[in-house]
Amino acid sequence: MSGLQLSNVIKRYGQTQVIHGIDLEIEHGEFCVFVGPSGCGKSTLLRMVAGLEETTSGQIEIGKRDVTHADPAQRGVAMVFQTYALYPHMSVGENMGFGLKMNGHPKAEISEKVGEAARILKLEDYLDRKPKALSGGQRQRVAIGRAIVRGPEVFLFDEPLSNLDAELRVEMRVEIARLHNEIGATMIYVTHDQVEAMTLADKIVVLRGGYIEQVGAPLTLYNDPDNKFVAGFIGSPAMNFFDGTNAGGTVTVPALGGATMRAPASLTADGSVTVGLRPNLMALGDGDSHVVDLSERLGGVSYHYLTAPDGARIVVEAHDQAAPPPGTKTGIAFNADDALFFDAKTEARLR
Ligand code: ADP
């Protein structure tokens, strides 16, 4: 079994602590994605699992083995980097088999493993080519193939699709999902792209400032976020947030034309509260309380950018091709039951 267990993992660079006591369990065969904005510590944490960064304190176990201070080569992991890091003078096949060759594996075994990886990644026709004669997507497949050939317990991906153009990213994303289904290995994948996280992960770990904000299945994070940060980070376009005021269990929201809604059970104090509504759960409605600033029509979906009576900005997602001209006055429609509530200070979810 090759699950992982991180216990109170801390990383300091000199006086600066960048990872603050991470506790995390990743199960055997799970696809776990570390996601968060730039600088949140996701690459550092991955590199600590890989053994490329020293762990300041805490413990990292892979398959019940304490590998906290083990050599990278002793951890049973293989890493795929954003920059493919292929040897330019070696063919695709030689690149993929190089690790095994260095470890003295027999030629026949290397050839069989390279052949199998090439089959999985549809690289059979390219085995004799040099990396420079490949597209970006093909090069990244070679880098993934090199990881597969090593037969690791855990695959580590560090933003592997960032260097590819939009179309190839989608293609490779599907291939990586397919690869996980086919070989069923434990995978940890770092990205700043919440769409990649949502589409690939069994389990998403949302990081901010070196802390875990929430861990959960993609739709759990989407439907039931623990705090405003996760609510705003997961989902595109991002959730709309409004200032509301609670008085005796009724929340009034000026940005929604003074609409009122029932306060959640855990909100007992009167005063400020943050209200969240997803763009797809809002619509243009009757009335003239809001102003359309801009509409984007993408064909199947349109986004309307509105200004509310209190100056707040609102995004509404529509599934028609209507485009009210900028400056049009409109009302707004939503179901108050769809609103989520957050503590105005701590940003914790109020349920
Ligand atoms: P991410 O991958 O989420 O963009 P990183 O893991 O690369 O973030 O970085 C996390 C934090 O650690 C950042 O604030 C970064 O500036 C800091 N950091 C990374 N490497 C070093 C280093 N060698 N020395 C000091 N600080 C570092």
mmCIF file of C-alpha atoms and ligand atoms in Angstrom:
data_model
loop_
_atom_site.group_PDB
_atom_site.id
_atom_site.type_symbol
_atom_site.label_atom_id
_atom_site.label_comp_id
_atom_site.label_asym_id
_atom_site.label_seq_id
_atom_site.Cartn_x
_atom_site.Cartn_y
_atom_site.Cartn_z
ATOM 1 C CA MET A 1 0.000 0.000 0.000
ATOM 2 C CA SER A 2 1.313 3.409 -0.842
ATOM 3 C CA GLY A 3 -0.816 5.976 0.881
ATOM 4 C CA LEU A 4 0.810 9.002 2.488
ATOM 5 C CA GLN A 5 0.598 10.493 5.909
ATOM 6 C CA LEU A 6 1.850 13.986 6.690
ATOM 7 C CA SER A 7 1.957 14.835 10.380
ATOM 8 C CA ASN A 8 2.581 18.373 11.619
ATOM 9 C CA VAL A 9 4.879 19.068 8.667
ATOM 10 C CA ILE A 10 6.710 22.372 8.935
ATOM 11 C CA LYS A 11 9.106 24.136 6.565
ATOM 12 C CA ARG A 12 11.261 27.083 7.471
ATOM 13 C CA TYR A 13 13.700 28.962 5.286
ATOM 14 C CA GLY A 14 15.937 30.602 7.888
ATOM 15 C CA GLN A 15 13.586 32.612 10.105
ATOM 16 C CA THR A 16 10.700 32.460 7.650
ATOM 17 C CA GLN A 17 8.172 29.691 8.143
ATOM 18 C CA VAL A 18 6.319 28.900 4.905
ATOM 19 C CA ILE A 19 4.549 25.615 5.764
ATOM 20 C CA HIS A 20 2.752 25.720 9.091
ATOM 21 C CA GLY A 21 2.150 22.276 10.518
ATOM 22 C CA ILE A 22 0.333 20.362 7.784
ATOM 23 C CA ASP A 23 -1.610 17.221 8.752
ATOM 24 C CA LEU A 24 -2.861 15.256 5.787
ATOM 25 C CA GLU A 25 -3.714 11.696 4.828
ATOM 26 C CA ILE A 26 -3.699 10.557 1.201
ATOM 27 C CA GLU A 27 -5.037 7.091 0.523
ATOM 28 C CA HIS A 28 -3.505 4.441 -1.702
ATOM 29 C CA GLY A 29 -4.594 5.026 -5.295
ATOM 30 C CA GLU A 30 -5.992 8.456 -4.564
ATOM 31 C CA PHE A 31 -5.552 11.414 -6.926
ATOM 32 C CA CYS A 32 -4.814 14.301 -4.588
ATOM 33 C CA VAL A 33 -4.471 17.863 -5.886
ATOM 34 C CA PHE A 34 -2.759 20.674 -3.963
ATOM 35 C CA VAL A 35 -4.296 23.913 -5.187
ATOM 36 C CA GLY A 36 -3.995 27.521 -4.147
ATOM 37 C CA PRO A 37 -2.748 30.899 -5.321
ATOM 38 C CA SER A 38 0.884 31.568 -6.153
ATOM 39 C CA GLY A 39 3.097 31.474 -3.075
ATOM 40 C CA CYS A 40 0.697 29.392 -0.938
ATOM 41 C CA GLY A 41 3.324 26.672 -0.476
ATOM 42 C CA LYS A 42 1.983 23.935 -2.724
ATOM 43 C CA SER A 43 5.252 23.324 -4.618
ATOM 44 C CA THR A 44 7.270 23.443 -1.414
ATOM 45 C CA LEU A 45 5.020 20.818 0.159
ATOM 46 C CA LEU A 46 5.263 18.589 -2.909
ATOM 47 C CA ARG A 47 9.029 18.957 -3.005
ATOM 48 C CA MET A 48 9.178 18.000 0.661
ATOM 49 C CA VAL A 49 7.279 14.794 -0.171
ATOM 50 C CA ALA A 50 9.729 14.209 -3.033
ATOM 51 C CA GLY A 51 12.732 14.817 -0.794
ATOM 52 C CA LEU A 52 13.905 17.773 -2.880
ATOM 53 C CA GLU A 53 13.361 20.113 0.088
ATOM 54 C CA GLU A 54 14.448 19.263 3.608
ATOM 55 C CA THR A 55 11.551 18.994 6.058
ATOM 56 C CA THR A 56 12.194 21.260 9.057
ATOM 57 C CA SER A 57 10.026 19.254 11.436
ATOM 58 C CA GLY A 58 7.122 16.822 11.434
ATOM 59 C CA GLN A 59 6.868 13.479 9.689
ATOM 60 C CA ILE A 60 6.211 12.243 6.153
ATOM 61 C CA GLU A 61 5.248 8.594 5.700
ATOM 62 C CA ILE A 62 4.829 6.832 2.379
ATOM 63 C CA GLY A 63 3.254 3.385 2.611
ATOM 64 C CA LYS A 64 3.793 3.379 6.390
ATOM 65 C CA ARG A 65 7.533 4.054 5.960
ATOM 66 C CA ASP A 66 8.956 7.148 7.593
ATOM 67 C CA VAL A 67 10.676 8.917 4.697
ATOM 68 C CA THR A 68 10.907 12.367 6.303
ATOM 69 C CA HIS A 69 14.677 12.538 5.861
ATOM 70 C CA ALA A 70 15.151 9.780 3.273
ATOM 71 C CA ASP A 71 16.977 10.290 -0.006
ATOM 72 C CA PRO A 72 14.660 11.146 -2.930
ATOM 73 C CA ALA A 73 15.669 7.894 -4.633
ATOM 74 C CA GLN A 74 14.657 5.862 -1.562
ATOM 75 C CA ARG A 75 11.119 7.218 -1.345
ATOM 76 C CA GLY A 76 9.448 5.327 -4.175
ATOM 77 C CA VAL A 77 8.299 8.511 -5.849
ATOM 78 C CA ALA A 78 8.713 9.857 -9.379
ATOM 79 C CA MET A 79 8.216 13.503 -10.181
ATOM 80 C CA VAL A 80 7.005 15.192 -13.353
ATOM 81 C CA PHE A 81 8.025 18.840 -13.642
ATOM 82 C CA GLN A 82 6.555 21.815 -15.450
ATOM 83 C CA THR A 83 9.731 22.035 -17.501
ATOM 84 C CA TYR A 84 9.974 18.584 -18.950
ATOM 85 C CA ALA A 85 13.668 18.221 -18.103
ATOM 86 C CA LEU A 86 14.400 15.774 -20.932
ATOM 87 C CA TYR A 87 17.931 15.019 -22.142
ATOM 88 C CA PRO A 88 18.123 16.662 -25.596
ATOM 89 C CA HIS A 89 20.741 14.274 -27.002
ATOM 90 C CA MET A 90 18.771 11.144 -26.096
ATOM 91 C CA SER A 91 15.837 9.669 -28.000
ATOM 92 C CA VAL A 92 12.390 9.407 -26.449
ATOM 93 C CA GLY A 93 12.992 5.746 -25.624
ATOM 94 C CA GLU A 94 16.409 6.471 -24.080
ATOM 95 C CA ASN A 95 14.986 9.319 -22.028
ATOM 96 C CA MET A 96 12.257 7.082 -20.661
ATOM 97 C CA GLY A 97 14.598 4.216 -19.853
ATOM 98 C CA PHE A 98 17.500 6.268 -18.513
ATOM 99 C CA GLY A 99 16.649 5.923 -14.822
ATOM 100 C CA LEU A 100 16.471 2.136 -15.027
ATOM 101 C CA LYS A 101 19.681 1.994 -17.087
ATOM 102 C CA MET A 102 21.527 4.021 -14.456
ATOM 103 C CA ASN A 103 20.310 1.590 -11.817
ATOM 104 C CA GLY A 104 21.707 -1.307 -13.826
ATOM 105 C CA HIS A 105 18.480 -2.965 -14.880
ATOM 106 C CA PRO A 106 18.779 -5.499 -17.739
ATOM 107 C CA LYS A 107 18.187 -4.240 -21.277
ATOM 108 C CA ALA A 108 15.236 -6.553 -21.913
ATOM 109 C CA GLU A 109 13.425 -5.329 -18.810
ATOM 110 C CA ILE A 110 14.030 -1.673 -19.718
ATOM 111 C CA SER A 111 12.791 -2.249 -23.217
ATOM 112 C CA GLU A 112 9.636 -3.950 -21.964
ATOM 113 C CA LYS A 113 8.861 -1.191 -19.466
ATOM 114 C CA VAL A 114 9.546 1.595 -21.988
ATOM 115 C CA GLY A 115 7.320 -0.220 -24.498
ATOM 116 C CA GLU A 116 4.501 -0.470 -21.971
ATOM 117 C CA ALA A 117 4.763 3.214 -20.998
ATOM 118 C CA ALA A 118 4.869 4.190 -24.681
ATOM 119 C CA ARG A 119 1.709 2.157 -25.267
ATOM 120 C CA ILE A 120 -0.126 3.824 -22.364
ATOM 121 C CA LEU A 121 0.934 7.282 -23.569
ATOM 122 C CA LYS A 122 0.575 6.600 -27.305
ATOM 123 C CA LEU A 123 4.249 7.349 -27.896
ATOM 124 C CA GLU A 124 5.092 4.116 -29.743
ATOM 125 C CA ASP A 125 5.712 5.906 -33.037
ATOM 126 C CA TYR A 126 8.056 8.430 -31.462
ATOM 127 C CA LEU A 127 10.482 6.260 -29.512
ATOM 128 C CA ASP A 128 13.431 7.016 -31.808
ATOM 129 C CA ARG A 129 12.873 10.764 -32.046
ATOM 130 C CA LYS A 130 14.816 13.391 -30.159
ATOM 131 C CA PRO A 131 12.844 15.719 -27.833
ATOM 132 C CA LYS A 132 13.403 18.718 -30.119
ATOM 133 C CA ALA A 133 11.328 17.011 -32.811
ATOM 134 C CA LEU A 134 8.313 16.734 -30.487
ATOM 135 C CA SER A 135 5.475 19.113 -29.605
ATOM 136 C CA GLY A 136 5.165 20.454 -26.050
ATOM 137 C CA GLY A 137 2.419 17.979 -25.274
ATOM 138 C CA GLN A 138 4.479 15.058 -26.593
ATOM 139 C CA ARG A 139 7.478 16.158 -24.536
ATOM 140 C CA GLN A 140 5.362 16.249 -21.414
ATOM 141 C CA ARG A 141 4.099 12.753 -22.258
ATOM 142 C CA VAL A 142 7.726 11.580 -22.451
ATOM 143 C CA ALA A 143 8.366 13.106 -19.022
ATOM 144 C CA ILE A 144 5.318 11.268 -17.677
ATOM 145 C CA GLY A 145 6.508 8.098 -19.434
ATOM 146 C CA ARG A 146 9.860 8.393 -17.701
ATOM 147 C CA ALA A 147 7.990 8.449 -14.374
ATOM 148 C CA ILE A 148 5.837 5.444 -15.313
ATOM 149 C CA VAL A 149 8.882 3.383 -16.327
ATOM 150 C CA ARG A 150 10.319 3.779 -12.850
ATOM 151 C CA GLY A 151 7.215 2.106 -11.402
ATOM 152 C CA PRO A 152 6.925 4.468 -8.430
ATOM 153 C CA GLU A 153 4.567 4.023 -5.513
ATOM 154 C CA VAL A 154 3.579 7.666 -5.809
ATOM 155 C CA PHE A 155 3.566 10.018 -8.813
ATOM 156 C CA LEU A 156 4.227 13.683 -8.087
ATOM 157 C CA PHE A 157 3.214 16.303 -10.648
ATOM 158 C CA ASP A 158 4.368 19.911 -10.255
ATOM 159 C CA GLU A 159 2.198 22.119 -12.494
ATOM 160 C CA PRO A 160 2.868 19.764 -15.424
ATOM 161 C CA LEU A 161 0.567 21.516 -17.887
ATOM 162 C CA SER A 162 1.528 25.144 -17.302
ATOM 163 C CA ASN A 163 3.786 25.354 -20.340
ATOM 164 C CA LEU A 164 1.153 24.096 -22.765
ATOM 165 C CA ASP A 165 -1.365 26.140 -24.724
ATOM 166 C CA ALA A 166 -5.015 26.080 -23.677
ATOM 167 C CA GLU A 167 -6.147 23.351 -26.075
ATOM 168 C CA LEU A 168 -3.270 21.012 -25.232
ATOM 169 C CA ARG A 169 -3.801 21.569 -21.535
ATOM 170 C CA VAL A 170 -7.319 20.214 -21.811
ATOM 171 C CA GLU A 171 -6.107 17.266 -23.901
ATOM 172 C CA MET A 172 -3.302 16.412 -21.466
ATOM 173 C CA ARG A 173 -5.603 16.857 -18.486
ATOM 174 C CA VAL A 174 -7.865 14.165 -19.908
ATOM 175 C CA GLU A 175 -4.830 11.954 -20.577
ATOM 176 C CA ILE A 176 -3.592 12.295 -17.027
ATOM 177 C CA ALA A 177 -7.056 11.381 -15.711
ATOM 178 C CA ARG A 178 -7.054 8.368 -18.037
ATOM 179 C CA LEU A 179 -3.559 7.404 -16.895
ATOM 180 C CA HIS A 180 -4.681 7.459 -13.286
ATOM 181 C CA ASN A 181 -7.654 5.247 -14.114
ATOM 182 C CA GLU A 182 -5.425 2.813 -15.978
ATOM 183 C CA ILE A 183 -2.564 2.436 -13.535
ATOM 184 C CA GLY A 184 -4.412 3.312 -10.326
ATOM 185 C CA ALA A 185 -1.282 4.639 -8.573
ATOM 186 C CA THR A 186 -1.332 7.264 -5.854
ATOM 187 C CA MET A 187 -0.827 10.685 -7.436
ATOM 188 C CA ILE A 188 -0.221 14.127 -5.992
ATOM 189 C CA TYR A 189 -0.672 16.996 -8.392
ATOM 190 C CA VAL A 190 0.122 20.666 -7.818
ATOM 191 C CA THR A 191 -1.704 23.388 -9.716
ATOM 192 C CA HIS A 192 -2.943 26.955 -9.274
ATOM 193 C CA ASP A 193 -5.782 26.163 -11.687
ATOM 194 C CA GLN A 194 -8.981 25.272 -9.869
ATOM 195 C CA VAL A 195 -10.455 23.735 -13.048
ATOM 196 C CA GLU A 196 -7.584 21.224 -13.180
ATOM 197 C CA ALA A 197 -8.130 20.535 -9.497
ATOM 198 C CA MET A 198 -11.869 20.045 -9.919
ATOM 199 C CA THR A 199 -11.555 17.778 -12.956
ATOM 200 C CA LEU A 200 -8.657 15.570 -11.828
ATOM 201 C CA ALA A 201 -8.910 15.188 -8.089
ATOM 202 C CA ASP A 202 -10.462 12.599 -5.848
ATOM 203 C CA LYS A 203 -9.349 14.872 -3.047
ATOM 204 C CA ILE A 204 -8.471 18.565 -3.210
ATOM 205 C CA VAL A 205 -6.271 20.247 -0.636
ATOM 206 C CA VAL A 206 -6.783 24.022 -0.755
ATOM 207 C CA LEU A 207 -3.732 25.848 0.590
ATOM 208 C CA ARG A 208 -3.291 29.491 1.525
ATOM 209 C CA GLY A 209 -0.248 31.051 3.123
ATOM 210 C CA GLY A 210 1.174 27.648 4.091
ATOM 211 C CA TYR A 211 -2.012 26.502 5.872
ATOM 212 C CA ILE A 212 -4.673 24.065 4.710
ATOM 213 C CA GLU A 213 -7.956 25.906 4.227
ATOM 214 C CA GLN A 214 -10.019 22.789 3.458
ATOM 215 C CA VAL A 215 -9.619 19.197 2.269
ATOM 216 C CA GLY A 216 -12.395 17.423 0.433
ATOM 217 C CA ALA A 217 -13.850 15.962 -2.739
ATOM 218 C CA PRO A 218 -14.213 18.572 -5.508
ATOM 219 C CA LEU A 219 -17.967 18.927 -5.262
ATOM 220 C CA THR A 220 -17.874 18.984 -1.475
ATOM 221 C CA LEU A 221 -15.619 22.035 -1.656
ATOM 222 C CA TYR A 222 -17.881 23.594 -4.280
ATOM 223 C CA ASN A 223 -21.182 22.887 -2.551
ATOM 224 C CA ASP A 224 -20.146 23.080 1.061
ATOM 225 C CA PRO A 225 -17.091 25.337 1.505
ATOM 226 C CA ASP A 226 -15.833 25.868 5.048
ATOM 227 C CA ASN A 227 -14.859 29.487 4.510
ATOM 228 C CA LYS A 228 -15.031 32.439 2.160
ATOM 229 C CA PHE A 229 -11.602 31.751 0.672
ATOM 230 C CA VAL A 230 -12.542 28.254 -0.524
ATOM 231 C CA ALA A 231 -15.979 29.477 -1.659
ATOM 232 C CA GLY A 232 -14.303 32.163 -3.779
ATOM 233 C CA PHE A 233 -11.415 30.049 -5.058
ATOM 234 C CA ILE A 234 -13.374 27.005 -6.226
ATOM 235 C CA GLY A 235 -15.832 27.677 -9.057
ATOM 236 C CA SER A 236 -15.631 29.907 -12.104
ATOM 237 C CA PRO A 237 -16.724 32.650 -12.360
ATOM 238 C CA ALA A 238 -16.070 33.141 -8.670
ATOM 239 C CA MET A 239 -18.882 33.342 -6.137
ATOM 240 C CA ASN A 240 -20.367 36.811 -5.604
ATOM 241 C CA PHE A 241 -19.951 38.172 -2.073
ATOM 242 C CA PHE A 242 -22.125 40.863 -0.537
ATOM 243 C CA ASP A 243 -22.168 42.807 2.717
ATOM 244 C CA GLY A 244 -25.261 41.994 4.734
ATOM 245 C CA THR A 245 -26.613 43.018 8.102
ATOM 246 C CA ASN A 246 -28.259 40.656 10.534
ATOM 247 C CA ALA A 247 -31.011 41.988 12.788
ATOM 248 C CA GLY A 248 -32.886 39.467 14.877
ATOM 249 C CA GLY A 249 -32.358 36.582 12.446
ATOM 250 C CA THR A 250 -33.141 38.491 9.259
ATOM 251 C CA VAL A 251 -30.249 39.431 6.967
ATOM 252 C CA THR A 252 -30.683 42.461 4.705
ATOM 253 C CA VAL A 253 -28.484 42.747 1.616
ATOM 254 C CA PRO A 254 -28.312 46.231 0.014
ATOM 255 C CA ALA A 255 -26.484 44.904 -3.068
ATOM 256 C CA LEU A 256 -29.490 42.709 -3.777
ATOM 257 C CA GLY A 257 -31.843 45.670 -3.733
ATOM 258 C CA GLY A 258 -32.430 45.396 0.002
ATOM 259 C CA ALA A 259 -33.514 41.756 -0.225
ATOM 260 C CA THR A 260 -33.941 39.974 3.082
ATOM 261 C CA MET A 261 -33.115 36.371 3.940
ATOM 262 C CA ARG A 262 -33.262 34.187 6.998
ATOM 263 C CA ALA A 263 -29.974 34.109 8.947
ATOM 264 C CA PRO A 264 -28.309 30.704 9.352
ATOM 265 C CA ALA A 265 -28.775 28.982 12.701
ATOM 266 C CA SER A 266 -25.226 29.674 13.870
ATOM 267 C CA LEU A 267 -25.520 33.433 13.319
ATOM 268 C CA THR A 268 -26.892 34.713 16.577
ATOM 269 C CA ALA A 269 -25.240 38.140 16.879
ATOM 270 C CA ASP A 270 -26.717 41.145 15.131
ATOM 271 C CA GLY A 271 -24.445 43.076 12.789
ATOM 272 C CA SER A 272 -22.329 42.482 9.692
ATOM 273 C CA VAL A 273 -22.317 39.202 7.786
ATOM 274 C CA THR A 274 -20.986 38.252 4.344
ATOM 275 C CA VAL A 275 -23.453 36.682 1.925
ATOM 276 C CA GLY A 276 -22.331 34.538 -1.033
ATOM 277 C CA LEU A 277 -24.263 33.618 -4.169
ATOM 278 C CA ARG A 278 -22.860 31.780 -7.183
ATOM 279 C CA PRO A 279 -23.269 33.510 -10.570
ATOM 280 C CA ASN A 280 -25.098 30.498 -12.036
ATOM 281 C CA LEU A 281 -27.715 30.721 -9.286
ATOM 282 C CA MET A 282 -28.562 34.312 -10.156
ATOM 283 C CA ALA A 283 -30.418 35.735 -13.160
ATOM 284 C CA LEU A 284 -31.427 39.067 -14.622
ATOM 285 C CA GLY A 285 -34.930 39.878 -13.396
ATOM 286 C CA ASP A 286 -37.664 42.447 -13.467
ATOM 287 C CA GLY A 287 -36.954 45.900 -12.086
ATOM 288 C CA ASP A 288 -34.302 48.578 -12.446
ATOM 289 C CA SER A 289 -32.206 48.273 -9.284
ATOM 290 C CA HIS A 290 -29.000 47.202 -11.064
ATOM 291 C CA VAL A 291 -27.008 48.424 -14.066
ATOM 292 C CA VAL A 292 -25.485 46.196 -16.731
ATOM 293 C CA ASP A 293 -21.844 47.232 -17.275
ATOM 294 C CA LEU A 294 -20.932 44.569 -19.785
ATOM 295 C CA SER A 295 -22.144 41.267 -21.186
ATOM 296 C CA GLU A 296 -19.887 38.527 -22.521
ATOM 297 C CA ARG A 297 -21.526 36.006 -24.825
ATOM 298 C CA LEU A 298 -19.625 32.774 -25.306
ATOM 299 C CA GLY A 299 -22.363 30.938 -27.188
ATOM 300 C CA GLY A 300 -23.652 28.382 -24.722
ATOM 301 C CA VAL A 301 -23.178 30.677 -21.770
ATOM 302 C CA SER A 302 -23.182 34.444 -21.155
ATOM 303 C CA TYR A 303 -21.784 36.478 -18.275
ATOM 304 C CA HIS A 304 -23.417 39.734 -17.258
ATOM 305 C CA TYR A 305 -21.382 42.136 -15.142
ATOM 306 C CA LEU A 306 -23.628 44.352 -13.053
ATOM 307 C CA THR A 307 -23.276 47.186 -10.586
ATOM 308 C CA ALA A 308 -25.558 46.974 -7.558
ATOM 309 C CA PRO A 309 -27.340 49.912 -5.887
ATOM 310 C CA ASP A 310 -24.629 50.017 -3.200
ATOM 311 C CA GLY A 311 -21.834 49.942 -5.784
ATOM 312 C CA ALA A 312 -21.057 46.210 -5.392
ATOM 313 C CA ARG A 313 -20.071 44.280 -8.518
ATOM 314 C CA ILE A 314 -22.079 41.193 -9.438
ATOM 315 C CA VAL A 315 -21.538 38.504 -12.079
ATOM 316 C CA VAL A 316 -24.595 36.694 -13.378
ATOM 317 C CA GLU A 317 -24.279 33.588 -15.551
ATOM 318 C CA ALA A 318 -27.002 33.044 -18.132
ATOM 319 C CA HIS A 319 -27.625 30.239 -20.572
ATOM 320 C CA ASP A 320 -29.089 32.268 -23.373
ATOM 321 C CA GLN A 321 -27.558 34.747 -25.799
ATOM 322 C CA ALA A 322 -29.377 37.876 -24.681
ATOM 323 C CA ALA A 323 -27.100 40.902 -24.447
ATOM 324 C CA PRO A 324 -28.617 43.982 -22.836
ATOM 325 C CA PRO A 325 -26.516 46.990 -23.938
ATOM 326 C CA PRO A 326 -24.169 48.547 -21.354
ATOM 327 C CA GLY A 327 -26.088 50.955 -19.142
ATOM 328 C CA THR A 328 -29.308 48.922 -19.251
ATOM 329 C CA LYS A 329 -31.156 48.930 -15.930
ATOM 330 C CA THR A 330 -32.260 45.537 -14.704
ATOM 331 C CA GLY A 331 -33.559 43.737 -11.671
ATOM 332 C CA ILE A 332 -31.985 40.631 -10.298
ATOM 333 C CA ALA A 333 -33.441 37.206 -9.504
ATOM 334 C CA PHE A 334 -32.172 34.546 -7.115
ATOM 335 C CA ASN A 335 -33.403 32.064 -4.571
ATOM 336 C CA ALA A 336 -32.511 33.125 -1.019
ATOM 337 C CA ASP A 337 -32.090 29.438 -0.105
ATOM 338 C CA ASP A 338 -28.990 29.334 -2.348
ATOM 339 C CA ALA A 339 -27.165 31.968 -0.305
ATOM 340 C CA LEU A 340 -24.174 30.970 1.835
ATOM 341 C CA PHE A 341 -23.151 33.005 4.878
ATOM 342 C CA PHE A 342 -19.694 33.819 6.215
ATOM 343 C CA ASP A 343 -18.486 35.559 9.331
ATOM 344 C CA ALA A 344 -17.619 39.097 8.221
ATOM 345 C CA LYS A 345 -14.354 39.051 10.249
ATOM 346 C CA THR A 346 -13.055 35.469 10.406
ATOM 347 C CA GLU A 347 -14.556 34.526 7.003
ATOM 348 C CA ALA A 348 -15.612 31.156 8.459
ATOM 349 C CA ARG A 349 -18.764 29.642 7.034
ATOM 350 C CA LEU A 350 -21.910 30.128 9.100
ATOM 351 C CA ARG A 351 -24.261 27.186 8.707
HETATM 352 P P1 ADP B 1 3.557 27.952 -4.698
HETATM 353 O O1 ADP B 1 4.106 26.698 -5.291
HETATM 354 O O2 ADP B 1 2.256 27.747 -3.987
HETATM 355 O O3 ADP B 1 3.478 29.095 -5.681
HETATM 356 P P2 ADP B 1 5.985 27.910 -3.160
HETATM 357 O O4 ADP B 1 5.843 26.611 -2.482
HETATM 358 O O5 ADP B 1 6.881 27.986 -4.337
HETATM 359 O O6 ADP B 1 4.539 28.461 -3.546
HETATM 360 O O7 ADP B 1 6.449 28.999 -2.097
HETATM 361 C C1 ADP B 1 5.849 29.140 -0.826
HETATM 362 C C2 ADP B 1 6.488 30.274 -0.083
HETATM 363 O O8 ADP B 1 7.815 29.950 0.253
HETATM 364 C C3 ADP B 1 6.542 31.561 -0.867
HETATM 365 O O9 ADP B 1 6.216 32.623 0.002
HETATM 366 C C4 ADP B 1 7.974 31.646 -1.316
HETATM 367 O O10 ADP B 1 8.381 32.973 -1.442
HETATM 368 C C5 ADP B 1 8.698 30.945 -0.197
HETATM 369 N N1 ADP B 1 9.942 30.289 -0.651
HETATM 370 C C6 ADP B 1 10.058 29.329 -1.585
HETATM 371 N N2 ADP B 1 11.340 28.944 -1.740
HETATM 372 C C7 ADP B 1 12.068 29.700 -0.883
HETATM 373 C C8 ADP B 1 13.465 29.785 -0.548
HETATM 374 N N3 ADP B 1 14.370 29.003 -1.151
HETATM 375 N N4 ADP B 1 13.818 30.675 0.395
HETATM 376 C C9 ADP B 1 12.909 31.459 1.014
HETATM 377 N N5 ADP B 1 11.586 31.420 0.760
HETATM 378 C C10 ADP B 1 11.171 30.559 -0.179
#
